[in-house]
Amino acid sequence: MRLVILQNSATVGEWSAKYVMKRINDFKPRPEKYFVLGLPTGSTPLAMYKKLIEYHKAGRISFKYVKTFNMDEYVGLPRDHPESYHYYMWNEFFKHIDIDPENVHILDGNASDLVAECTNFEAKIKEAGGVELFIGGIGPDGHIAFNEPGSSLTSRTRVKTLAQDTLEANARFFNNDITKVLTSALTVGVGTVMDAKEVMILITGAHKSFALYKAIEEGVNHMWTVSAFQLHPATLFICDEDATLELRVKTVKYFKALSAVHSKMIEQ
């Protein structure tokens, strides 16, 4: 496990975008060998998406032979609703790059059979050869995707009821009216993400500092689902200074001393 500590959310976005670009370019994707990328939504990855669009427009990266799988989607929200994750992904990222729409996979929260939708999503990931790099963010309560506190650490893609903390956190996307926030969602499971060859988790802001502390300094606990990634053989936590406020000084110094190594990880 690596913890990369950067100055602010902008540098987190830039570092993570450069890492994604390097991983894809080093993989050399082609028609018979697609790079499979797991993607998050929310405010944290926006800076990364903006940088990836910039690098694409500069000719530094192509998504022509990339397949994507998104983490989650609300149940019952129309695809064209401004707060649906379909809308978010197409407007914030996909329409600005050269990805084939057929290679984009986002859970359908309006499917007639939600259980079958989740089962098919798992099958599509397997058919694609598994996820090469799964990127995620976390909530203040340490949940990844919509795997709320108490979720099984071996869970698969499923329908999930959202916790009160998540409803309150997401109310800002619905005019701060919590009654408008959808109460259930489709989400990949912790086990689904753990199956990826590599996982990169983005954490920014002081309001997520306790979650980062729980993720890396305490034991694995299903009440803090992100802590499961201590057990993954290739996990990257990318955070800003504010997110380290609850960490021990010794922990911060240890990982900051590796900054030269972390810089080499994004050398093109």
Coordinates of C-alpha atoms in Angstrom, one line a residue:
M1 CA 0.0 0.0 0.0
R2 CA 1.2 3.5 -0.9
L3 CA 0.0 6.8 0.5
V4 CA 0.9 9.7 -1.9
I5 CA 0.5 13.1 0.0
L6 CA 0.1 16.1 -2.3
Q7 CA -0.5 19.8 -1.6
N8 CA -4.1 20.3 -2.5
S9 CA -7.0 18.9 -4.5
A10 CA -5.7 20.3 -7.8
T11 CA -2.3 18.5 -7.4
V12 CA -4.2 15.3 -6.5
G13 CA -6.1 15.6 -9.7
E14 CA -3.0 16.3 -11.7
W15 CA -1.0 13.4 -10.2
S16 CA -3.8 10.9 -10.6
A17 CA -4.4 11.9 -14.2
K18 CA -0.8 11.5 -15.0
Y19 CA -0.8 8.1 -13.4
V20 CA -3.8 7.0 -15.4
M21 CA -2.2 8.3 -18.6
K22 CA 1.1 6.5 -17.8
R23 CA -0.7 3.2 -17.0
I24 CA -2.7 3.3 -20.2
N25 CA 0.2 4.3 -22.4
D26 CA 2.5 1.7 -20.9
F27 CA -0.2 -0.9 -21.4
K28 CA -0.2 -0.1 -25.1
P29 CA -3.9 -1.0 -25.7
R30 CA -5.0 -2.2 -29.1
P31 CA -8.0 -3.9 -30.7
E32 CA -7.2 -7.3 -29.2
K33 CA -6.0 -5.9 -25.9
Y34 CA -8.2 -3.3 -24.2
F35 CA -7.3 -1.4 -21.0
V36 CA -10.1 -1.8 -18.5
L37 CA -10.6 1.2 -16.2
G38 CA -13.0 1.5 -13.2
L39 CA -14.3 5.0 -12.6
P40 CA -15.9 7.0 -9.8
T41 CA -18.2 10.1 -9.8
G42 CA -18.5 12.9 -7.3
S43 CA -16.6 16.1 -6.7
T44 CA -13.2 14.6 -5.9
P45 CA -12.3 13.1 -9.3
L46 CA -13.4 16.2 -11.3
A47 CA -9.9 17.6 -11.3
M48 CA -8.5 14.3 -12.6
Y49 CA -11.1 14.2 -15.4
K50 CA -10.3 17.7 -16.5
K51 CA -6.6 16.9 -16.7
L52 CA -7.2 13.7 -18.6
I53 CA -9.3 15.7 -21.1
E54 CA -6.5 18.2 -21.4
Y55 CA -3.9 15.5 -22.0
H56 CA -6.2 13.8 -24.6
K57 CA -6.7 17.1 -26.5
A58 CA -2.9 17.5 -26.5
G59 CA -2.5 14.1 -28.1
R60 CA -0.8 12.5 -25.1
I61 CA -3.4 9.8 -24.5
S62 CA -6.2 8.0 -26.4
F63 CA -9.2 6.1 -25.0
K64 CA -10.0 4.4 -28.3
Y65 CA -9.1 1.0 -26.8
V66 CA -10.2 1.6 -23.3
K67 CA -13.3 0.0 -21.6
T68 CA -14.7 1.6 -18.6
F69 CA -16.9 0.4 -15.7
N70 CA -18.5 3.0 -13.4
M71 CA -18.9 2.3 -9.7
D72 CA -22.6 3.1 -9.1
E73 CA -25.8 4.8 -10.1
Y74 CA -29.0 5.9 -8.3
V75 CA -32.1 3.8 -8.6
G76 CA -35.0 5.5 -10.3
L77 CA -33.2 8.6 -11.6
P78 CA -33.6 9.3 -15.3
R79 CA -30.4 9.1 -17.3
D80 CA -30.7 12.6 -18.5
H81 CA -31.3 14.0 -15.0
P82 CA -28.4 16.4 -14.1
E83 CA -27.6 14.4 -11.0
S84 CA -27.6 11.0 -12.6
Y85 CA -24.1 9.4 -12.9
H86 CA -24.8 8.8 -16.6
Y87 CA -25.2 12.5 -17.1
Y88 CA -22.2 13.3 -15.0
M89 CA -19.9 10.9 -16.8
W90 CA -20.9 12.0 -20.3
N91 CA -20.8 15.7 -19.6
E92 CA -17.7 15.8 -17.3
F93 CA -15.6 13.3 -19.2
F94 CA -16.8 10.9 -22.0
K95 CA -18.0 13.4 -24.5
H96 CA -14.6 15.2 -24.5
I97 CA -12.5 12.1 -25.3
D98 CA -12.3 9.5 -28.1
I99 CA -13.9 6.6 -26.2
D100 CA -16.4 4.4 -28.1
P101 CA -19.8 4.6 -26.4
E102 CA -20.1 0.8 -26.7
N103 CA -17.1 0.5 -24.4
V104 CA -18.7 2.6 -21.6
H105 CA -20.5 0.6 -18.9
I106 CA -22.7 2.4 -16.3
L107 CA -25.2 0.6 -14.2
D108 CA -28.8 1.2 -15.2
G109 CA -30.9 2.3 -12.2
N110 CA -34.0 2.1 -14.3
A111 CA -33.7 -1.5 -15.4
S112 CA -36.8 -3.6 -15.0
D113 CA -34.9 -6.2 -13.1
L114 CA -32.2 -4.6 -10.9
V115 CA -30.8 -7.8 -9.6
A116 CA -30.3 -9.1 -13.2
E117 CA -28.7 -5.7 -14.1
C118 CA -26.1 -6.2 -11.3
T119 CA -25.4 -9.8 -12.2
N120 CA -24.9 -8.8 -15.9
F121 CA -22.6 -6.0 -14.8
E122 CA -20.3 -8.5 -13.0
A123 CA -20.4 -10.8 -16.0
K124 CA -19.4 -7.9 -18.3
I125 CA -16.4 -7.1 -16.1
K126 CA -15.3 -10.7 -16.2
E127 CA -15.8 -10.9 -20.0
A128 CA -13.6 -7.8 -20.4
G129 CA -10.8 -9.6 -18.6
G130 CA -11.2 -7.9 -15.2
V131 CA -10.4 -4.3 -14.3
E132 CA -6.8 -3.2 -14.7
L133 CA -7.1 -0.1 -12.6
F134 CA -10.1 0.8 -10.4
I135 CA -10.3 4.4 -9.2
G136 CA -12.5 5.4 -6.3
G137 CA -13.3 8.1 -3.9
I138 CA -14.6 7.8 -0.3
G139 CA -17.3 9.4 1.8
P140 CA -16.6 11.0 5.2
D141 CA -17.8 7.7 6.8
G142 CA -15.2 5.7 4.8
H143 CA -17.6 4.1 2.3
I144 CA -16.3 3.4 -1.2
A145 CA -18.8 3.4 -4.1
F146 CA -22.1 3.0 -2.2
N147 CA -20.7 0.3 0.1
E148 CA -22.1 1.9 3.3
P149 CA -20.8 1.1 6.8
G150 CA -21.6 -2.5 7.7
S151 CA -21.3 -3.7 4.1
S152 CA -19.7 -7.1 3.5
L153 CA -16.1 -6.8 2.5
T154 CA -16.7 -9.6 0.0
S155 CA -19.8 -8.0 -1.5
R156 CA -20.5 -8.0 -5.2
T157 CA -22.5 -5.6 -7.4
R158 CA -26.0 -5.2 -5.9
V159 CA -28.9 -2.9 -4.9
K160 CA -28.0 -0.9 -1.8
T161 CA -30.0 1.3 0.6
L162 CA -28.1 4.5 1.3
A163 CA -27.2 5.5 4.8
Q164 CA -28.4 8.8 6.4
D165 CA -24.9 10.3 6.3
T166 CA -24.7 9.7 2.5
L167 CA -28.1 11.2 2.0
E168 CA -27.0 14.3 3.9
A169 CA -23.7 14.5 2.0
N170 CA -25.5 14.2 -1.4
A171 CA -28.2 16.7 -0.6
R172 CA -26.0 19.5 -1.9
F173 CA -26.5 18.0 -5.4
F174 CA -30.3 18.3 -5.0
N175 CA -30.7 21.9 -4.0
N176 CA -29.9 20.9 -0.3
D177 CA -33.2 19.2 -0.1
I178 CA -32.6 15.8 1.5
T179 CA -36.1 14.7 0.5
K180 CA -35.1 14.8 -3.1
V181 CA -32.0 12.5 -2.6
L182 CA -32.6 9.0 -3.9
T183 CA -32.5 6.5 -1.1
S184 CA -31.2 3.5 -3.0
A185 CA -28.6 2.8 -5.6
L186 CA -26.8 0.1 -7.7
T187 CA -23.2 -0.2 -6.7
V188 CA -20.2 -2.4 -7.3
G189 CA -19.3 -4.4 -4.2
V190 CA -16.1 -4.1 -2.1
G191 CA -15.2 -7.6 -3.5
T192 CA -15.8 -6.3 -7.0
V193 CA -13.2 -3.5 -6.6
M194 CA -10.8 -5.8 -4.7
D195 CA -10.7 -8.1 -7.8
A196 CA -9.1 -5.3 -9.8
K197 CA -5.4 -5.6 -10.5
E198 CA -4.7 -2.2 -8.9
V199 CA -6.9 0.3 -6.9
M200 CA -6.3 4.0 -6.6
I201 CA -8.4 5.9 -4.0
L202 CA -8.6 9.7 -4.1
I203 CA -9.2 11.5 -0.8
T204 CA -9.3 15.3 -0.4
G205 CA -10.4 17.7 2.3
A206 CA -10.3 17.9 6.1
H207 CA -13.8 16.4 6.3
K208 CA -12.4 13.1 5.1
S209 CA -9.3 13.0 7.3
F210 CA -10.9 10.7 9.9
A211 CA -11.9 8.3 7.2
L212 CA -8.3 8.3 5.9
Y213 CA -7.1 7.6 9.4
K214 CA -9.5 4.7 9.7
A215 CA -8.4 3.4 6.2
I216 CA -4.7 3.1 6.8
E217 CA -3.9 3.4 10.5
E218 CA -6.4 1.1 12.1
G219 CA -7.5 -2.5 11.3
V220 CA -9.8 -3.8 8.6
N221 CA -13.4 -3.1 9.7
H222 CA -16.6 -3.4 7.7
M223 CA -17.9 -0.2 9.4
W224 CA -15.2 1.6 7.4
T225 CA -15.3 -0.3 4.1
V226 CA -12.3 1.5 2.5
S227 CA -10.1 -0.2 5.2
A228 CA -10.5 -3.4 3.2
F229 CA -7.9 -2.1 0.7
Q230 CA -5.2 -2.6 3.2
L231 CA -5.5 -6.3 2.1
H232 CA -5.2 -5.5 -1.6
P233 CA -1.7 -6.2 -3.1
A234 CA -1.6 -2.9 -5.1
T235 CA -3.5 0.0 -3.5
L236 CA -2.7 3.6 -3.9
F237 CA -4.2 6.3 -1.6
I238 CA -3.8 9.7 -3.1
C239 CA -4.6 12.6 -0.7
D240 CA -4.0 16.2 -0.1
E241 CA -2.5 17.8 3.0
D242 CA -5.9 18.5 4.6
A243 CA -6.9 14.9 4.4
T244 CA -3.9 13.9 6.6
L245 CA -5.0 16.0 9.7
E246 CA -6.0 12.9 11.7
L247 CA -2.9 10.8 10.8
R248 CA 0.0 10.4 13.2
V249 CA 3.0 12.7 12.5
K250 CA 5.2 9.6 12.1
T251 CA 2.9 8.2 9.4
V252 CA 2.9 11.5 7.4
K253 CA 6.7 11.8 7.6
Y254 CA 7.2 8.2 6.5
F255 CA 5.1 8.6 3.3
K256 CA 6.4 12.1 2.5
A257 CA 9.9 10.8 2.6
L258 CA 8.9 8.6 -0.4
S259 CA 7.9 11.6 -2.5
A260 CA 10.8 11.1 -4.9
V261 CA 9.6 7.5 -5.5
H262 CA 6.0 8.8 -6.0
S263 CA 7.2 11.3 -8.6
K264 CA 8.9 8.6 -10.6
M265 CA 5.6 6.7 -10.8
I266 CA 4.2 9.4 -13.1
E267 CA 7.2 9.9 -15.3
Q268 CA 6.2 9.5 -18.9

